[in-house]
PDB file of C-alpha atoms in Angstrom:
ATOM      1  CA  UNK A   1       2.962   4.143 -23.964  1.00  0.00           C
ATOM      2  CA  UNK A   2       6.555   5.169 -23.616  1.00  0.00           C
ATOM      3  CA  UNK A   3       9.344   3.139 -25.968  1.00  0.00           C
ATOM      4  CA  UNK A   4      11.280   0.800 -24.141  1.00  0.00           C
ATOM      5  CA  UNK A   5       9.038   0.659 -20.788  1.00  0.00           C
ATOM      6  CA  UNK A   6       7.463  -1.995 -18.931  1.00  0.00           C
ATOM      7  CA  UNK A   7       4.621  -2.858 -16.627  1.00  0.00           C
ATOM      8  CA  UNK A   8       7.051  -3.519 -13.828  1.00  0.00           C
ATOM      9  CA  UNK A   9       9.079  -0.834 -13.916  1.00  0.00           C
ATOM     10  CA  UNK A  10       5.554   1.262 -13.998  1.00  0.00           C
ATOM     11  CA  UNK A  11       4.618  -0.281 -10.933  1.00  0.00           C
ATOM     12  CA  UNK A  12       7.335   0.180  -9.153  1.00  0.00           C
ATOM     13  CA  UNK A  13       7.610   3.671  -9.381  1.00  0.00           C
ATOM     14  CA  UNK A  14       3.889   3.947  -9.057  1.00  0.00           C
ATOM     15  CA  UNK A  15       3.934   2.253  -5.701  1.00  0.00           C
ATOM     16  CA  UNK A  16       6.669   4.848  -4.646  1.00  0.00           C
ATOM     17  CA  UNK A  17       4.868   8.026  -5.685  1.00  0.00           C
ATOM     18  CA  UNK A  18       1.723   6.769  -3.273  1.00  0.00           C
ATOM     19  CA  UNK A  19       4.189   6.044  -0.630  1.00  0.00           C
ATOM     20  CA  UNK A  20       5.445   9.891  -0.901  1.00  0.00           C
ATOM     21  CA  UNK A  21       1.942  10.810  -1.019  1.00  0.00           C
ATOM     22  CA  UNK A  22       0.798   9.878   2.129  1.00  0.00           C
ATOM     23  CA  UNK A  23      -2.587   8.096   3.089  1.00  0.00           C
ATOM     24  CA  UNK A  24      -4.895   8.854   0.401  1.00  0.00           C
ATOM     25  CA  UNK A  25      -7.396   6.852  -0.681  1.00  0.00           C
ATOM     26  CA  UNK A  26      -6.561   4.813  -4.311  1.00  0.00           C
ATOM     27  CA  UNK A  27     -10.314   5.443  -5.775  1.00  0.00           C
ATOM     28  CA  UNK A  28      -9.221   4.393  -9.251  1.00  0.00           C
ATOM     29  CA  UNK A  29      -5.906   2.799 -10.542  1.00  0.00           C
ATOM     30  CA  UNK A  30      -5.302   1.455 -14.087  1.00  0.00           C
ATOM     31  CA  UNK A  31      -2.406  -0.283 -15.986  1.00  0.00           C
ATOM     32  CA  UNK A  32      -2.214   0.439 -19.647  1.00  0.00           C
ATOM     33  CA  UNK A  33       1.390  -1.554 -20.584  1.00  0.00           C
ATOM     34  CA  UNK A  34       3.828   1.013 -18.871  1.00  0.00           C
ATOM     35  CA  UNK A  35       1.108   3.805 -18.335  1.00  0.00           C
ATOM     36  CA  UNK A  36      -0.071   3.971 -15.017  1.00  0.00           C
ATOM     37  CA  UNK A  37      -2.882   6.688 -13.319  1.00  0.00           C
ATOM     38  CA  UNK A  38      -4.262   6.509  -9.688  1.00  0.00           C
ATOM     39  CA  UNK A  39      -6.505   8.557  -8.922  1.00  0.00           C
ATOM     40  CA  UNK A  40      -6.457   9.017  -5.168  1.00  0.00           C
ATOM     41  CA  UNK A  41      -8.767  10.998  -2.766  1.00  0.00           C
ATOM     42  CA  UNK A  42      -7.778  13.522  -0.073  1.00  0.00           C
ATOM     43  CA  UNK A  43      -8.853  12.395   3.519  1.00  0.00           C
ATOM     44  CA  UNK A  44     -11.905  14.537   4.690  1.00  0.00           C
ATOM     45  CA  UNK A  45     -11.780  16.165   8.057  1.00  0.00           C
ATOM     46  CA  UNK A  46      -8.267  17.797   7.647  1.00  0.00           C
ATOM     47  CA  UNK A  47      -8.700  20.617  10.039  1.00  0.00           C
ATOM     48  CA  UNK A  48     -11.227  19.614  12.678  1.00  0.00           C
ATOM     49  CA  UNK A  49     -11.680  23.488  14.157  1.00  0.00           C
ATOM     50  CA  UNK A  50      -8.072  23.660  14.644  1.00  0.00           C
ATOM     51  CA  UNK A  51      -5.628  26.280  13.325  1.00  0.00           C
ATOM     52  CA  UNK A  52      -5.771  27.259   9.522  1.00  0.00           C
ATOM     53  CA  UNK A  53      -4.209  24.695   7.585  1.00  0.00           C
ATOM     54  CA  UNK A  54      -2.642  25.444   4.483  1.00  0.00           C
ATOM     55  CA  UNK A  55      -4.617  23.835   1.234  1.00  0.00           C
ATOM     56  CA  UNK A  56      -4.132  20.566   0.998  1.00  0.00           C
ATOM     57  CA  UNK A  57      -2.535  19.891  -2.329  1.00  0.00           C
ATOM     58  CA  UNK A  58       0.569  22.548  -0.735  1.00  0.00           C
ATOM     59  CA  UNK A  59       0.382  19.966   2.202  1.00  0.00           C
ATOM     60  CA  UNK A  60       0.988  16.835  -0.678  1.00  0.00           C
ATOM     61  CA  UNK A  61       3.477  18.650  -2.942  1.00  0.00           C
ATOM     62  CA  UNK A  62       5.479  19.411   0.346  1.00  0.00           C
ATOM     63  CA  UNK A  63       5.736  16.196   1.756  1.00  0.00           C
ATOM     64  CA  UNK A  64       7.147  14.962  -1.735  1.00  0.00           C
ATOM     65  CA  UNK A  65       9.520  17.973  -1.853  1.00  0.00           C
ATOM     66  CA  UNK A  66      10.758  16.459   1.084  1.00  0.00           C
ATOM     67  CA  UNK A  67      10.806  12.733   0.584  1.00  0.00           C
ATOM     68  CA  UNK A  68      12.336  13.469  -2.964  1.00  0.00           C
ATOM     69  CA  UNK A  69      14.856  15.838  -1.720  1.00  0.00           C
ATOM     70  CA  UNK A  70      18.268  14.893  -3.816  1.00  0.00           C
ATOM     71  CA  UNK A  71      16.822  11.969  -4.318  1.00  0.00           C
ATOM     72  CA  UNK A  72      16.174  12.817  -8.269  1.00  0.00           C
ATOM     73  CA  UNK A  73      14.007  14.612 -10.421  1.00  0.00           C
ATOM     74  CA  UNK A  74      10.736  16.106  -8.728  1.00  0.00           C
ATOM     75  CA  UNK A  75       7.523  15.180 -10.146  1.00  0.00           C
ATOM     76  CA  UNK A  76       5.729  17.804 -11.842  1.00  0.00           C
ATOM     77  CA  UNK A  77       3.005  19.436 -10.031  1.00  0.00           C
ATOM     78  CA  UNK A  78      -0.321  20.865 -12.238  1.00  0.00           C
ATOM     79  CA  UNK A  79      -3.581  22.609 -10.209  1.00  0.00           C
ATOM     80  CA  UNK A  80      -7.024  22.483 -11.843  1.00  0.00           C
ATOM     81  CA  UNK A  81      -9.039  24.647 -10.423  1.00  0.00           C
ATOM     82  CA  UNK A  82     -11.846  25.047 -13.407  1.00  0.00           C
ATOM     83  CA  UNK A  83     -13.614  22.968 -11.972  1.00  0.00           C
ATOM     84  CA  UNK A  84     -16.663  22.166  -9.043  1.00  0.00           C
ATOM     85  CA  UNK A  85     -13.207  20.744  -7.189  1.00  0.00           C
ATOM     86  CA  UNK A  86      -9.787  21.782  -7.393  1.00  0.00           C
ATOM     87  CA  UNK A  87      -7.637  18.949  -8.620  1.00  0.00           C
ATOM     88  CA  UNK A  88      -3.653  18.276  -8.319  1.00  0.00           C
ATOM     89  CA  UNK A  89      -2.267  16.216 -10.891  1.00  0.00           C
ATOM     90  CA  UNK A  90       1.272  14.752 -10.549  1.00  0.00           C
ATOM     91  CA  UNK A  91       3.612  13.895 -13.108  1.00  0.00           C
ATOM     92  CA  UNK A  92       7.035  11.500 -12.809  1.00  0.00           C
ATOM     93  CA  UNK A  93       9.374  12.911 -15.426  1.00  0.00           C
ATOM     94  CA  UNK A  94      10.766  10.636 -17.939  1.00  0.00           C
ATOM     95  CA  UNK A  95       7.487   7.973 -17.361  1.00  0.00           C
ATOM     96  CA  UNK A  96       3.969   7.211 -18.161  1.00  0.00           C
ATOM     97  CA  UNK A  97       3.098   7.110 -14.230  1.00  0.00           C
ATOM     98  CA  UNK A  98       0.739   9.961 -13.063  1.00  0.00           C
ATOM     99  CA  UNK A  99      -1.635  10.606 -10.065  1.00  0.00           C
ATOM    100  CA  UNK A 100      -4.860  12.715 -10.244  1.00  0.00           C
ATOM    101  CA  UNK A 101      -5.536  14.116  -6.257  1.00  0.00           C
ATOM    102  CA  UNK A 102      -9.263  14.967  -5.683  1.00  0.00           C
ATOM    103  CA  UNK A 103     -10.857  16.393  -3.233  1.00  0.00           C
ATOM    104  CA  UNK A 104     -13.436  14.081  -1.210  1.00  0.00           C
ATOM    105  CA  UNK A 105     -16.645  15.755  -1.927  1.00  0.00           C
ATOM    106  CA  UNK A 106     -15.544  14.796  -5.419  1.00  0.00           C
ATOM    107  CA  UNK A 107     -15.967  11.228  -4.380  1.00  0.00           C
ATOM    108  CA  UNK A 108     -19.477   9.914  -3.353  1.00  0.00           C
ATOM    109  CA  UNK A 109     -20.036   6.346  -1.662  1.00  0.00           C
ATOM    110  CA  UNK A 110     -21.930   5.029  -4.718  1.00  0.00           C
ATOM    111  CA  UNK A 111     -19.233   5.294  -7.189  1.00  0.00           C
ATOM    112  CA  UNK A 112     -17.532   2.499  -5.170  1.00  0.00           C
ATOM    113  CA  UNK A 113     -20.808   0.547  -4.686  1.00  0.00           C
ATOM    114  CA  UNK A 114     -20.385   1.280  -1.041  1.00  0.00           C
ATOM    115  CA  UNK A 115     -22.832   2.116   1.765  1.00  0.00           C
ATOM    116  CA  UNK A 116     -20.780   4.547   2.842  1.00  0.00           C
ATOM    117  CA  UNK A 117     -17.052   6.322   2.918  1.00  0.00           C
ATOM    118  CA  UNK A 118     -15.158   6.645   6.105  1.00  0.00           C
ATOM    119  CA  UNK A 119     -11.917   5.262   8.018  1.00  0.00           C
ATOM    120  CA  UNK A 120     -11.723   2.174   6.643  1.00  0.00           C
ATOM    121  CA  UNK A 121     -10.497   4.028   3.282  1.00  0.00           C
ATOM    122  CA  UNK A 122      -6.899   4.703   5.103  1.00  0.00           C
ATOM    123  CA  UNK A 123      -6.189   1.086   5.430  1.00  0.00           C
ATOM    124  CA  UNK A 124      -6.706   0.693   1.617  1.00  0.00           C
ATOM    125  CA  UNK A 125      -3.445   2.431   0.035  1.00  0.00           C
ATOM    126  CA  UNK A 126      -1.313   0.332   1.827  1.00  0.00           C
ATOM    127  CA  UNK A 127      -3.132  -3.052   0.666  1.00  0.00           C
ATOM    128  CA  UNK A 128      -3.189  -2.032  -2.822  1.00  0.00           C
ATOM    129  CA  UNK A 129       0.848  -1.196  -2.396  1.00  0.00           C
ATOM    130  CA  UNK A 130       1.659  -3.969  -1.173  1.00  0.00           C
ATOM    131  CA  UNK A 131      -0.027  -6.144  -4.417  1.00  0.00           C
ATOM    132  CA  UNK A 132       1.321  -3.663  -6.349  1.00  0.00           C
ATOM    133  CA  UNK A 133       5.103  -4.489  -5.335  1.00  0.00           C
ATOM    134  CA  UNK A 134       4.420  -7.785  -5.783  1.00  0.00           C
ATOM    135  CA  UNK A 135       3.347  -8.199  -8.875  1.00  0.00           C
ATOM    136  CA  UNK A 136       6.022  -5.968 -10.326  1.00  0.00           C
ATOM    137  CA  UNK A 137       8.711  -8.812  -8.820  1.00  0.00           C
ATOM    138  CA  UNK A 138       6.398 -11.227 -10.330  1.00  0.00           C
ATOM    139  CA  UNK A 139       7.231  -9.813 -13.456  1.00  0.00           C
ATOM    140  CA  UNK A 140      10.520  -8.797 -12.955  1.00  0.00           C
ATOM    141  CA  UNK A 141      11.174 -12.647 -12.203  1.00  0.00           C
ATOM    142  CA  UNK A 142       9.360 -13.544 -15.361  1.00  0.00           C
ATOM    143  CA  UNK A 143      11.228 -11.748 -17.390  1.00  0.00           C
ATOM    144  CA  UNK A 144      14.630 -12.493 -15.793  1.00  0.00           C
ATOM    145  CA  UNK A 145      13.330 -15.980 -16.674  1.00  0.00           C
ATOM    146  CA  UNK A 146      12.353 -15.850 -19.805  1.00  0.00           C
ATOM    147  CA  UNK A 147      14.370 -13.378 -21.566  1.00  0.00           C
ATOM    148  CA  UNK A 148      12.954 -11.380 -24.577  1.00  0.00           C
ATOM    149  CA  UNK A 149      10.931  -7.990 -24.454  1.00  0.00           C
ATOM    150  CA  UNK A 150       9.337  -6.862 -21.307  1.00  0.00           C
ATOM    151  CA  UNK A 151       6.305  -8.587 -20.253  1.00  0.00           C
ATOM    152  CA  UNK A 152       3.653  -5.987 -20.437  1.00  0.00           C
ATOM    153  CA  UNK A 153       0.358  -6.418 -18.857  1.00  0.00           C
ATOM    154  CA  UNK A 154      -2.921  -4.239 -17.826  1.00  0.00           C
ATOM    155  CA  UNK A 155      -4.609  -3.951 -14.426  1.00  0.00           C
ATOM    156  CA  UNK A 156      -7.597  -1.935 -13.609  1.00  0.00           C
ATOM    157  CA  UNK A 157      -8.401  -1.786  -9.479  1.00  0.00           C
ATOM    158  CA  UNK A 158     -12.260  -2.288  -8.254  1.00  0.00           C
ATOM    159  CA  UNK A 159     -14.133  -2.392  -5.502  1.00  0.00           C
ATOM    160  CA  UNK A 160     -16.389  -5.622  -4.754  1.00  0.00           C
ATOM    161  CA  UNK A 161     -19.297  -5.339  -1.675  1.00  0.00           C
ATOM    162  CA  UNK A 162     -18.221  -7.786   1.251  1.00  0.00           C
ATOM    163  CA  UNK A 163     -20.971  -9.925   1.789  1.00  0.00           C
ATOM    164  CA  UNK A 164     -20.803 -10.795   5.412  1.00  0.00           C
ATOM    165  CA  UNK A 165     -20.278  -7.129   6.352  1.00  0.00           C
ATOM    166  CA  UNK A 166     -23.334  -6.904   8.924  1.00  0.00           C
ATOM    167  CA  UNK A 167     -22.077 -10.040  10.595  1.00  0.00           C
ATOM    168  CA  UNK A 168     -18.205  -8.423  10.816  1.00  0.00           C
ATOM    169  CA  UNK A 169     -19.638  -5.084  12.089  1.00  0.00           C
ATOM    170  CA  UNK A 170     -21.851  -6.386  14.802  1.00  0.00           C
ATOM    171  CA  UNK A 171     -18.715  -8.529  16.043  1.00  0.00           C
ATOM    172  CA  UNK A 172     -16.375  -5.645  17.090  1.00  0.00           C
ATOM    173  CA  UNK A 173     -16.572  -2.996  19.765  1.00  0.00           C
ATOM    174  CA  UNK A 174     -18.580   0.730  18.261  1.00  0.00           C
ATOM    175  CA  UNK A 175     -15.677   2.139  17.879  1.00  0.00           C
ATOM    176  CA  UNK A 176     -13.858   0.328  15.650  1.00  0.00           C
ATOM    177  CA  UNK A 177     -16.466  -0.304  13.522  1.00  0.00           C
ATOM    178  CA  UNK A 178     -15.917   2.571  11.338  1.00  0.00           C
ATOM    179  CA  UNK A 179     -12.417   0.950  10.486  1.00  0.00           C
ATOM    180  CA  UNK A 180     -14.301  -2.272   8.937  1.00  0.00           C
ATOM    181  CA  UNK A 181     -14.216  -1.636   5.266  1.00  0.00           C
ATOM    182  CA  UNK A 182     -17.881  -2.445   3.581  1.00  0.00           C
ATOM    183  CA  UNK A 183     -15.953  -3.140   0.373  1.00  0.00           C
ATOM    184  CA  UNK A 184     -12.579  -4.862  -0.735  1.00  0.00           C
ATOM    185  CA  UNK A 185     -10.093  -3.819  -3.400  1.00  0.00           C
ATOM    186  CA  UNK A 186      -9.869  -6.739  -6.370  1.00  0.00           C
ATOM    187  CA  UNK A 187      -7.133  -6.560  -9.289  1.00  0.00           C
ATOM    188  CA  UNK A 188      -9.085  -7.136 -12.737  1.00  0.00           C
ATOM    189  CA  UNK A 189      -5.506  -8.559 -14.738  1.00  0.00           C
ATOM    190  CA  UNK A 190      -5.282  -8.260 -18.868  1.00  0.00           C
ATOM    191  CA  UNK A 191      -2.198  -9.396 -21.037  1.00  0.00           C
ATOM    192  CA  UNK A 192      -1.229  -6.985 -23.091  1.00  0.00           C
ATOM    193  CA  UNK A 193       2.308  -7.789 -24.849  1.00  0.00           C
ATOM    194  CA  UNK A 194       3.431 -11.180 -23.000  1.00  0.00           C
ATOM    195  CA  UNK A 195       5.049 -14.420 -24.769  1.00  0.00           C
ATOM    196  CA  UNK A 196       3.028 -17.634 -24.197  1.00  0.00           C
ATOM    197  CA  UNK A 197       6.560 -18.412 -22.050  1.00  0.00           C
ATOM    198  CA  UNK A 198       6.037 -15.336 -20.428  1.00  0.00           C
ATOM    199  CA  UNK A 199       2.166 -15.845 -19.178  1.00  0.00           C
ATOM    200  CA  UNK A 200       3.181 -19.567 -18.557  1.00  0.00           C
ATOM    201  CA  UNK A 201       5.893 -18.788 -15.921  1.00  0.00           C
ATOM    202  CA  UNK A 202       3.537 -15.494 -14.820  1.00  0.00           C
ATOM    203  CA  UNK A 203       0.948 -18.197 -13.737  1.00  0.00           C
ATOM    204  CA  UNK A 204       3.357 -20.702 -12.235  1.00  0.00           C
ATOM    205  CA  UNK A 205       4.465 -18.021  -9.831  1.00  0.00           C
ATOM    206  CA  UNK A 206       1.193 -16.978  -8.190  1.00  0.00           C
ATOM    207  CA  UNK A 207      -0.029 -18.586  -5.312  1.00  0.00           C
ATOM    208  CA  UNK A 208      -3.331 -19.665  -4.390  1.00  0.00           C
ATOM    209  CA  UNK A 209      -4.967 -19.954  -8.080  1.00  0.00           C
ATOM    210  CA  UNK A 210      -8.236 -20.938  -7.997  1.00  0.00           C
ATOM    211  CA  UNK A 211     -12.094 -20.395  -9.566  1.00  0.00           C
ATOM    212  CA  UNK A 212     -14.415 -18.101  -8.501  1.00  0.00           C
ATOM    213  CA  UNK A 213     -18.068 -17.935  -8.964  1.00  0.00           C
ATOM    214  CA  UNK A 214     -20.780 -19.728 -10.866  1.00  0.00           C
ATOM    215  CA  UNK A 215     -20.895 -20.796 -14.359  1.00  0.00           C
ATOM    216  CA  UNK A 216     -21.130 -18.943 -17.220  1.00  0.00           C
ATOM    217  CA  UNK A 217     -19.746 -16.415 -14.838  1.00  0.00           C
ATOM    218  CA  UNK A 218     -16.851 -18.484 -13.290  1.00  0.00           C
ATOM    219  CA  UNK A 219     -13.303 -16.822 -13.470  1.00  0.00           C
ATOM    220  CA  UNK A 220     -10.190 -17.474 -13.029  1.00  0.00           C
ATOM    221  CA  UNK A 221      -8.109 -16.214  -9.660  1.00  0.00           C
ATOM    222  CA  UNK A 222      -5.288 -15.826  -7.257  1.00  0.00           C
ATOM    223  CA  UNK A 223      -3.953 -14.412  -4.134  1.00  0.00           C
ATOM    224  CA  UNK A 224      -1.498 -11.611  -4.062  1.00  0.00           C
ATOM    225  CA  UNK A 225      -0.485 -10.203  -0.919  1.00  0.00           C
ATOM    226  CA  UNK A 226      -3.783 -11.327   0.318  1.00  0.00           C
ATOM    227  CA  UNK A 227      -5.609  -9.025  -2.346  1.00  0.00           C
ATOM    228  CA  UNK A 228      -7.551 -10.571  -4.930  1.00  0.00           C
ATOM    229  CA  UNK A 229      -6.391 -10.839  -8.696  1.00  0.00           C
ATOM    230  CA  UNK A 230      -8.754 -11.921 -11.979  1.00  0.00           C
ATOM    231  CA  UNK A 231      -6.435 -13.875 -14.390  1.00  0.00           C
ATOM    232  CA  UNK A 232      -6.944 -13.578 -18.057  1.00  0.00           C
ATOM    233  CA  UNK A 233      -8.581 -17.128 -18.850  1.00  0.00           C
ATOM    234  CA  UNK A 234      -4.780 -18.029 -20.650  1.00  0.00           C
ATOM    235  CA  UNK A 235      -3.511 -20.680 -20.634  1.00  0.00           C
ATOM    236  CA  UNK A 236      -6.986 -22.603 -19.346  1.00  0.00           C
ATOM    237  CA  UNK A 237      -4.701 -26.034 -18.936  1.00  0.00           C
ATOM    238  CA  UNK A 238      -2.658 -24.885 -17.226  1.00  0.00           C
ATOM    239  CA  UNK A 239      -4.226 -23.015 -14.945  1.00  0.00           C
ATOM    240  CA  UNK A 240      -6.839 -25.093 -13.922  1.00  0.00           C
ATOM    241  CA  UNK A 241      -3.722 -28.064 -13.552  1.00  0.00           C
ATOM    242  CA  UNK A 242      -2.148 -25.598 -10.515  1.00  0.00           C
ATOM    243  CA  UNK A 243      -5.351 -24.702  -9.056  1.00  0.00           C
ATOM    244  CA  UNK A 244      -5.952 -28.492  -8.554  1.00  0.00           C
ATOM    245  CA  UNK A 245      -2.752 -29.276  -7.114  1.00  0.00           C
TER     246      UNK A 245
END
């Protein structure tokens, strides 16, 4: 962790990196105080018969060259190619925010306990983004708020099975139904350097707080940009006083 950073900060510049990326899949993402990796997968199908492309990871460092240009530092860019699959790793200067690139053969459908990969992964970056924004002005509020050091906290991304999957697929035309995702994105949240102030106002400005589940196994939720969130079980009263209202 870097001296002096925070989770929100992190966030924000993480969000902008995967914006300058492009549409890649977010297979992995975790939160470690201000240290932040993705690890996000390269669409398959780039080149379809057409004309030579050049490789891919040329095609991502470009398109940041460009959306970066005089804009500030550029990240910096490091190949692995020791490997089964080549792997581009980026690096912001100056923070704990990084990206790992992988190819998609790298990727298979049952490390996301999903039937199967496809479209529906290009709809996913932007989903996660938008939570991700979010939560950083969550935090940025809470701090404004509450004064002190900056609230730090951890989140690790995961994929749950939709349950009524069959029932959405056999509702919409063939072919669209590559486009219905068979799994959706869920933010698992831990407090990692937060005053009890801090987590109290944190909670107070989430919507939608709720309970999930069945006991022993019930947790604690809320709604962020319409993705899913796991609360630390902190502060129970309270918590379970807004989710009632």
């Amino acid at each position: 962790m870097s001296r002096g950073g925070s989770s929100a900060t992190a966030l924000v510049a993480g969000s902008a990196l995967t914006n300058d990326v492009g549409s890649l899949f977010p297979v992995r993402l975790r939160l470690t105080g201000d240290d932040l990796e993705f690890v996000l997968v390269l669409p398959g199908g780039r080149n379809n018969g057409a004309e030579p492309l050049d490789h891919p990871f040329a095609q991502v460092q470009e398109r940041i060259r460009v959306r970066l240009d005089d804009a500030g530092p550029l990240p910096r860019f490091l190949v692995d190619a020791g490997g089964q699959w080549a792997r581009l790793r980026v690096e912001l200067p100056g923070t704990a925010v990084r990206a790992l690139i992988v190819m998609p053969e790298e990727v298979a459908a049952q490390s996301l306990n999903a039937p199967f990969l496809g479209r529906w992964q290009h709809q996913m970056l932007g989903t996660v983004r938008l939570a991700l924004d979010e939560i950083a002005r969550i935090l940025a509020r809470c701090h404004h708020r509450t004064g002190g050091a900056e609230p730090l906290i951890d989140l690790d991304l995961i994929y749950l099975p939709v349950h009524d999957y069959p029932a959405r697929v056999a509702g919409v035309h063939e072919p669209v139904r590559e486009f219905v995702a068979p799994v959706r994105p869920m933010f698992r949240m831990g407090w990692r350097s937060m005053t009890s102030l801090q987590r109290k106002v944190f909670i107070g400005d989430l919507a939608d707080v709720g309970t999930a589940g069945r006991w022993p196994r019930r947790r604690l939720t809320a709604r962020v940009m319409g993705l899913e969130v796991e609360l630390p079980v902190w502060p129970a009263t309270s918590v379970r006083d807004k989710a009632h209202t």
